[in-house]
Amino acid sequence: MQQTWQDLEMAQPRVVPFLIASLKKDRLSHAYLFNGPAGSGKSAMAIYMAKRFLCRQATGVDPCQVCKDCMRIDHGNHPDLHKMTVDKQTIKKEQVTALQKEFSYRGMESQKKVYIIHDVDKMTASAINSLLKFLEEPTQGTLAILLTENREAVLSTLLSRTQQINFLAPSHENMVAQWMKAGVEERHAHFLAALTGNTALIKEVTDGDWSFQARGVVLQLMKEVYLKRDHAFLTLSDKWLPLLKERFQQQLGLEMIFLWLKDFLYMKIGKEKGLVYVDQLQVFAQIARSTSTQQISRGVEHVMEAKRHLNANVPIQLVMERLLFKIQEG
C-alpha cells in the first residue's frame, strides 16, 4: 500500500503540516535536518519528500505514485536519488567527495537531484567541511535531507545551514499496531513496542521467531544471575552469544535486560502497573528477598555502561561477562 502525507501525519502530526505548507507555497528549503529517535519515521519522510520532489506528474502536494520516477524510487533504483550511510561507524570525506562529483552532473531522469545522508552526526570533520560547500552554495534543483538521532552531536556549522525539523518518538499504541500488522500476537506486540520504536527492525526481529527466543534466553539468564550464579555464564556462552550475533540483536538484548531490571525495580517499590515482563512477578518476588533496591538500581546503571561499551565496539563477550559480574557483585 502506497504511503501518503495523511499516513505520515498519523506518526508526526506537527512535522507533516509544516512540510505540506512549504510545498504549497513552493518554498522548500535546499537542505533539511531531520532529528529524532529511531522509529520516528525520518527515513520514510525523507523518501516521500524525495518522491514528491522528483515526481514530474505531481499536481498537488502528493507525488502521483504511478509515474516512472515514483516507481523507480519505490524500487530503490532512481538515478537522481542518492543515499549515504555510515561506513565503519563514520561518514568519511571520500564518500562526500564522490557524492559531490555526482551532483556536479545534471539529473539523468529529471533536472533535479536529491541526496539523503543518514547518521550525519557521525561525519568526520573533513567530510563535514566538504559538505559545507554545497550547503553554502546549493545548485538549483537539488535537495539535501540529513538525518540524525543525536542533534547535539551535529556541528553547529551544519545546523546553521539547514532547516531543522524535530520528530517525535513513536507512541506505544502506534508501535503495537505496526507490530501486529507484521503478524505479531498482541501480547508480544506490546513487549516489542516497549523494547524498540525502530520500525526498520520489524522484519529482522520477527523473522524466525527470533524475538521469542531472545526473550526466553534473557529470562533464563537474569534468573540465573541472581539465583544460580555459576549457571549464568554457561547460559551466556551456550545460548546468548550464539543467538545474538548481529549488532542490532546485541543492542536489543541489552535493552531486554534493561527492561527486566526496570520491571524488577518497579515491582520492588510496589509499582506493578504497566510492567513489560508481567509474567515474571513470581520470579521477581523470589529474588527480591535477597536483593535491595540499591542493588537493582546499580544493575540498571551497569546495563547503561554496557550499552556504551558495545557502541564503542568492545567485543560482546567481554561486554556481557563484565555486565553479569557487576550485577552479581551488586
Tab-separated table of C-alpha atoms in Angstrom:
chain	number	residue	atom	x	y	z
A	1	MET	CA	0.000	0.000	0.000
A	2	GLN	CA	1.350	3.438	-1.010
A	3	GLN	CA	2.007	5.956	1.760
A	4	THR	CA	0.503	9.441	1.672
A	5	TRP	CA	1.030	12.585	3.719
A	6	GLN	CA	-2.057	11.536	5.672
A	7	ASP	CA	-0.382	8.264	6.668
A	8	LEU	CA	2.807	10.027	7.710
A	9	GLU	CA	0.870	12.650	9.663
A	10	MET	CA	-0.514	9.968	11.992
A	11	ALA	CA	3.006	9.445	13.340
A	12	GLN	CA	4.227	13.042	13.029
A	13	PRO	CA	1.260	15.440	13.387
A	14	ARG	CA	3.480	18.516	13.725
A	15	VAL	CA	6.056	17.800	11.021
A	16	VAL	CA	3.780	16.937	8.103
A	17	PRO	CA	1.619	20.123	8.112
A	18	PHE	CA	4.800	22.212	8.100
A	19	LEU	CA	6.221	20.367	5.083
A	20	ILE	CA	2.893	20.452	3.240
A	21	ALA	CA	2.673	24.214	3.760
A	22	SER	CA	6.178	24.596	2.319
A	23	LEU	CA	5.195	22.559	-0.732
A	24	LYS	CA	2.009	24.560	-1.306
A	25	LYS	CA	3.971	27.806	-1.176
A	26	ASP	CA	6.800	26.321	-3.281
A	27	ARG	CA	9.240	27.222	-0.509
A	28	LEU	CA	11.111	24.029	0.179
A	29	SER	CA	14.498	24.598	1.747
A	30	HIS	CA	17.520	23.304	-0.141
A	31	ALA	CA	18.632	21.376	2.968
A	32	TYR	CA	16.788	19.820	5.927
A	33	LEU	CA	17.992	18.206	9.116
A	34	PHE	CA	15.559	15.579	10.416
A	35	ASN	CA	16.270	14.935	14.096
A	36	GLY	CA	14.509	12.260	16.121
A	37	PRO	CA	14.759	8.813	17.693
A	38	ALA	CA	14.923	5.560	15.755
A	39	GLY	CA	11.487	4.554	14.559
A	40	SER	CA	10.129	8.094	14.365
A	41	GLY	CA	9.731	7.884	10.588
A	42	LYS	CA	12.599	10.137	9.476
A	43	SER	CA	13.673	7.817	6.652
A	44	ALA	CA	10.132	7.284	5.363
A	45	MET	CA	9.527	11.040	5.433
A	46	ALA	CA	12.785	11.703	3.579
A	47	ILE	CA	11.932	9.173	0.866
A	48	TYR	CA	8.429	10.590	0.447
A	49	MET	CA	9.781	14.123	0.162
A	50	ALA	CA	12.278	12.915	-2.426
A	51	LYS	CA	9.484	11.224	-4.356
A	52	ARG	CA	7.395	14.394	-4.393
A	53	PHE	CA	10.439	16.492	-5.350
A	54	LEU	CA	11.386	14.237	-8.271
A	55	CYS	CA	7.875	13.361	-9.475
A	56	ARG	CA	7.156	15.190	-12.749
A	57	GLN	CA	3.468	14.265	-12.827
A	58	ALA	CA	2.514	15.646	-9.384
A	59	THR	CA	-0.281	18.214	-9.397
A	60	GLY	CA	-0.686	18.675	-5.618
A	61	VAL	CA	1.361	18.072	-2.514
A	62	ASP	CA	1.479	14.299	-3.057
A	63	PRO	CA	3.513	12.539	-5.760
A	64	CYS	CA	1.460	10.752	-8.412
A	65	GLN	CA	2.773	7.322	-7.275
A	66	VAL	CA	2.474	5.796	-10.756
A	67	CYS	CA	4.994	7.572	-12.991
A	68	LYS	CA	8.442	6.235	-13.833
A	69	ASP	CA	10.100	8.471	-11.224
A	70	CYS	CA	7.814	7.292	-8.410
A	71	MET	CA	8.126	3.641	-9.406
A	72	ARG	CA	11.914	3.813	-9.535
A	73	ILE	CA	12.056	5.359	-6.089
A	74	ASP	CA	9.779	2.590	-4.783
A	75	HIS	CA	12.187	0.026	-6.215
A	76	GLY	CA	15.271	1.843	-4.910
A	77	ASN	CA	16.893	2.477	-8.278
A	78	HIS	CA	16.175	6.092	-9.193
A	79	PRO	CA	19.416	7.526	-10.652
A	80	ASP	CA	18.793	11.001	-9.207
A	81	LEU	CA	18.170	9.873	-5.622
A	82	HIS	CA	21.358	9.143	-3.730
A	83	LYS	CA	21.701	7.825	-0.188
A	84	MET	CA	24.715	7.866	2.081
A	85	THR	CA	25.097	5.732	5.186
A	86	VAL	CA	27.729	5.143	7.832
A	87	ASP	CA	30.845	3.205	6.769
A	88	LYS	CA	32.508	1.582	9.789
A	89	GLN	CA	30.969	3.967	12.322
A	90	THR	CA	31.774	7.167	10.382
A	91	ILE	CA	30.968	9.022	7.172
A	92	LYS	CA	34.264	9.868	5.518
A	93	LYS	CA	35.390	12.698	3.257
A	94	GLU	CA	35.778	10.306	0.323
A	95	GLN	CA	32.082	9.433	0.465
A	96	VAL	CA	31.072	13.108	0.398
A	97	THR	CA	33.557	13.886	-2.384
A	98	ALA	CA	32.116	11.110	-4.552
A	99	LEU	CA	28.621	12.433	-3.892
A	100	GLN	CA	29.649	15.989	-4.780
A	101	LYS	CA	31.116	14.753	-8.061
A	102	GLU	CA	27.839	13.008	-8.837
A	103	PHE	CA	25.917	16.174	-8.095
A	104	SER	CA	28.077	18.235	-10.417
A	105	TYR	CA	26.300	16.453	-13.286
A	106	ARG	CA	22.781	17.206	-14.389
A	107	GLY	CA	19.982	14.861	-13.379
A	108	MET	CA	19.715	11.774	-15.563
A	109	GLU	CA	15.950	11.291	-15.396
A	110	SER	CA	14.934	14.815	-14.437
A	111	GLN	CA	16.653	18.134	-13.919
A	112	LYS	CA	16.683	17.560	-10.172
A	113	LYS	CA	18.702	15.587	-7.639
A	114	VAL	CA	18.143	14.507	-4.040
A	115	TYR	CA	20.553	13.130	-1.543
A	116	ILE	CA	19.757	11.648	1.844
A	117	ILE	CA	22.520	11.274	4.436
A	118	HIS	CA	21.844	9.020	7.411
A	119	ASP	CA	23.565	9.476	10.798
A	120	VAL	CA	25.007	12.843	9.819
A	121	ASP	CA	26.291	13.225	13.398
A	122	LYS	CA	28.870	10.545	12.555
A	123	MET	CA	30.523	12.526	9.780
A	124	THR	CA	34.233	13.169	10.153
A	125	ALA	CA	35.384	16.791	10.316
A	126	SER	CA	36.840	16.608	6.803
A	127	ALA	CA	33.592	15.138	5.466
A	128	ILE	CA	31.615	17.984	7.038
A	129	ASN	CA	33.926	20.581	5.517
A	130	SER	CA	33.378	19.010	2.102
A	131	LEU	CA	29.625	19.061	2.586
A	132	LEU	CA	29.522	22.681	3.713
A	133	LYS	CA	30.399	23.952	0.238
A	134	PHE	CA	27.186	22.509	-1.182
A	135	LEU	CA	25.114	23.774	1.726
A	136	GLU	CA	26.556	27.269	1.325
A	137	GLU	CA	26.269	27.301	-2.477
A	138	PRO	CA	23.439	24.918	-3.411
A	139	THR	CA	22.867	24.162	-7.068
A	140	GLN	CA	19.411	24.714	-8.495
A	141	GLY	CA	17.090	21.713	-8.364
A	142	THR	CA	18.999	19.958	-5.568
A	143	LEU	CA	17.541	18.839	-2.228
A	144	ALA	CA	19.560	17.567	0.732
A	145	ILE	CA	17.971	15.729	3.668
A	146	LEU	CA	20.257	14.972	6.599
A	147	LEU	CA	19.119	12.504	9.279
A	148	THR	CA	20.286	12.149	12.876
A	149	GLU	CA	19.209	10.643	16.178
A	150	ASN	CA	21.581	12.918	18.060
A	151	ARG	CA	21.246	16.580	17.124
A	152	GLU	CA	23.581	17.623	19.940
A	153	ALA	CA	26.448	15.792	18.232
A	154	VAL	CA	25.971	17.634	14.908
A	155	LEU	CA	28.393	20.519	14.398
A	156	SER	CA	26.885	23.993	14.581
A	157	THR	CA	28.214	24.789	11.101
A	158	LEU	CA	25.845	22.161	9.692
A	159	LEU	CA	22.942	23.129	11.921
A	160	SER	CA	23.110	26.760	10.842
A	161	ARG	CA	22.869	25.816	7.165
A	162	THR	CA	19.847	23.519	7.354
A	163	GLN	CA	16.161	23.774	8.159
A	164	GLN	CA	15.907	21.754	11.374
A	165	ILE	CA	12.836	19.588	11.999
A	166	ASN	CA	12.347	17.573	15.186
A	167	PHE	CA	10.494	14.257	15.063
A	168	LEU	CA	8.527	12.840	17.978
A	169	ALA	CA	9.190	9.352	19.307
A	170	PRO	CA	6.503	6.922	18.088
A	171	SER	CA	3.686	6.301	20.546
A	172	HIS	CA	3.372	2.900	22.188
A	173	GLU	CA	-0.048	2.397	20.602
A	174	ASN	CA	1.289	3.219	17.138
A	175	MET	CA	4.136	0.750	17.547
A	176	VAL	CA	1.829	-2.008	18.814
A	177	ALA	CA	-0.331	-1.525	15.730
A	178	GLN	CA	2.701	-1.796	13.441
A	179	TRP	CA	3.992	-4.960	15.127
A	180	MET	CA	0.530	-6.552	14.908
A	181	LYS	CA	0.333	-5.566	11.240
A	182	ALA	CA	3.584	-7.513	10.797
A	183	GLY	CA	1.858	-10.605	12.188
A	184	VAL	CA	2.876	-10.421	15.870
A	185	GLU	CA	0.378	-11.565	18.508
A	186	GLU	CA	-0.964	-8.647	20.559
A	187	ARG	CA	0.637	-9.545	23.892
A	188	HIS	CA	4.068	-9.934	22.326
A	189	ALA	CA	3.481	-6.787	20.249
A	190	HIS	CA	3.232	-4.798	23.485
A	191	PHE	CA	6.566	-6.289	24.572
A	192	LEU	CA	8.265	-5.405	21.288
A	193	ALA	CA	6.788	-1.906	21.305
A	194	ALA	CA	8.316	-1.352	24.739
A	195	LEU	CA	11.589	-2.817	23.520
A	196	THR	CA	12.156	-0.676	20.437
A	197	GLY	CA	10.484	2.078	18.476
A	198	ASN	CA	12.553	1.346	15.381
A	199	THR	CA	10.128	0.173	12.718
A	200	ALA	CA	13.054	-0.593	10.408
A	201	LEU	CA	13.786	-3.617	12.604
A	202	ILE	CA	10.334	-5.173	12.313
A	203	LYS	CA	11.279	-7.756	9.685
A	204	GLU	CA	14.562	-8.696	11.349
A	205	VAL	CA	13.089	-9.002	14.838
A	206	THR	CA	10.027	-11.009	13.773
A	207	ASP	CA	11.873	-13.238	11.292
A	208	GLY	CA	12.075	-16.824	12.540
A	209	ASP	CA	10.620	-16.004	15.966
A	210	TRP	CA	13.968	-14.507	16.974
A	211	SER	CA	12.390	-12.137	19.490
A	212	PHE	CA	10.593	-15.014	21.258
A	213	GLN	CA	13.842	-16.954	21.554
A	214	ALA	CA	15.783	-13.914	22.733
A	215	ARG	CA	13.164	-13.115	25.372
A	216	GLY	CA	13.375	-16.667	26.701
A	217	VAL	CA	17.167	-16.530	26.928
A	218	VAL	CA	17.017	-13.187	28.767
A	219	LEU	CA	14.549	-14.566	31.305
A	220	GLN	CA	16.750	-17.600	31.950
A	221	LEU	CA	19.923	-15.530	32.097
A	222	MET	CA	18.589	-12.954	34.556
A	223	LYS	CA	17.075	-15.574	36.850
A	224	GLU	CA	20.402	-17.368	36.957
A	225	VAL	CA	22.340	-14.148	37.557
A	226	TYR	CA	20.564	-13.866	40.911
A	227	LEU	CA	19.697	-17.454	41.847
A	228	LYS	CA	22.197	-19.727	40.047
A	229	ARG	CA	25.245	-17.565	39.736
A	230	ASP	CA	27.564	-20.096	38.088
A	231	HIS	CA	24.945	-21.165	35.541
A	232	ALA	CA	24.597	-17.614	34.174
A	233	PHE	CA	27.977	-17.634	32.441
A	234	LEU	CA	27.223	-21.034	30.870
A	235	THR	CA	23.914	-19.682	29.539
A	236	LEU	CA	25.780	-16.658	28.195
A	237	SER	CA	28.195	-18.915	26.314
A	238	ASP	CA	25.758	-21.602	25.184
A	239	LYS	CA	22.626	-19.570	24.385
A	240	TRP	CA	23.118	-15.792	24.443
A	241	LEU	CA	26.191	-15.427	22.239
A	242	PRO	CA	25.068	-17.918	19.524
A	243	LEU	CA	21.614	-16.293	19.275
A	244	LEU	CA	22.590	-12.617	19.404
A	245	LYS	CA	25.244	-12.410	16.709
A	246	GLU	CA	24.323	-9.198	14.907
A	247	ARG	CA	24.937	-5.766	16.432
A	248	PHE	CA	21.254	-4.795	16.426
A	249	GLN	CA	20.428	-8.104	18.164
A	250	GLN	CA	23.019	-7.429	20.851
A	251	GLN	CA	21.642	-3.931	21.375
A	252	LEU	CA	18.105	-5.292	21.695
A	253	GLY	CA	19.338	-7.985	24.061
A	254	LEU	CA	20.796	-5.355	26.377
A	255	GLU	CA	17.549	-3.410	26.131
A	256	MET	CA	15.639	-6.539	27.177
A	257	ILE	CA	17.866	-6.813	30.248
A	258	PHE	CA	17.344	-3.118	30.984
A	259	LEU	CA	13.563	-3.542	30.833
A	260	TRP	CA	13.768	-6.653	33.041
A	261	LEU	CA	15.712	-4.769	35.709
A	262	LYS	CA	13.377	-1.782	35.463
A	263	ASP	CA	10.368	-4.054	35.995
A	264	PHE	CA	12.138	-5.708	38.918
A	265	LEU	CA	12.776	-2.310	40.478
A	266	TYR	CA	9.170	-1.171	39.965
A	267	MET	CA	7.882	-4.393	41.495
A	268	LYS	CA	10.261	-3.943	44.447
A	269	ILE	CA	8.841	-0.477	45.225
A	270	GLY	CA	5.226	-1.506	44.665
A	271	LYS	CA	4.615	-0.067	41.181
A	272	GLU	CA	3.417	-3.123	39.308
A	273	LYS	CA	1.138	-1.395	36.792
A	274	GLY	CA	2.357	-1.424	33.195
A	275	LEU	CA	5.185	-3.933	33.618
A	276	VAL	CA	6.737	-5.291	30.440
A	277	TYR	CA	7.534	-8.705	31.969
A	278	VAL	CA	4.207	-9.092	33.725
A	279	ASP	CA	4.583	-12.892	33.703
A	280	GLN	CA	7.734	-12.682	35.854
A	281	LEU	CA	6.175	-11.430	39.095
A	282	GLN	CA	6.793	-14.718	40.885
A	283	VAL	CA	10.464	-14.715	39.875
A	284	PHE	CA	10.836	-11.066	40.933
A	285	ALA	CA	9.278	-11.855	44.326
A	286	GLN	CA	11.675	-14.759	44.824
A	287	ILE	CA	14.755	-12.698	44.004
A	288	ALA	CA	13.552	-9.612	45.884
A	289	ARG	CA	14.018	-11.321	49.269
A	290	SER	CA	17.799	-11.067	48.944
A	291	THR	CA	18.164	-8.020	46.684
A	292	SER	CA	17.895	-4.348	47.648
A	293	THR	CA	16.537	-1.516	45.528
A	294	GLN	CA	20.035	-0.006	45.523
A	295	GLN	CA	21.462	-3.188	44.012
A	296	ILE	CA	18.805	-3.229	41.299
A	297	SER	CA	19.432	0.448	40.526
A	298	ARG	CA	23.147	-0.236	40.192
A	299	GLY	CA	22.287	-3.092	37.833
A	300	VAL	CA	20.402	-0.636	35.619
A	301	GLU	CA	23.465	1.634	35.623
A	302	HIS	CA	25.681	-1.311	34.660
A	303	VAL	CA	23.437	-2.048	31.663
A	304	MET	CA	23.736	1.566	30.501
A	305	GLU	CA	27.506	1.246	30.793
A	306	ALA	CA	27.390	-1.999	28.792
A	307	LYS	CA	25.444	-0.224	26.038
A	308	ARG	CA	28.153	2.440	25.825
A	309	HIS	CA	30.872	-0.204	25.631
A	310	LEU	CA	29.007	-2.048	22.862
A	311	ASN	CA	28.639	1.193	20.878
A	312	ALA	CA	32.383	1.709	21.324
A	313	ASN	CA	32.968	-1.660	19.599
A	314	VAL	CA	34.047	-3.602	22.682
A	315	PRO	CA	33.548	-7.336	21.878
A	316	ILE	CA	30.124	-8.522	23.009
A	317	GLN	CA	31.504	-11.412	25.079
A	318	LEU	CA	33.624	-9.033	27.151
A	319	VAL	CA	30.703	-6.615	27.491
A	320	MET	CA	28.376	-9.328	28.748
A	321	GLU	CA	30.834	-11.050	31.062
A	322	ARG	CA	31.632	-7.739	32.702
A	323	LEU	CA	27.923	-6.893	32.976
A	324	LEU	CA	26.968	-10.183	34.637
A	325	PHE	CA	29.873	-9.945	37.069
A	326	LYS	CA	28.968	-6.390	38.060
A	327	ILE	CA	25.277	-7.228	38.586
A	328	GLN	CA	26.222	-10.201	40.768
A	329	GLU	CA	28.724	-8.053	42.630
A	330	GLY	CA	25.872	-5.688	43.498
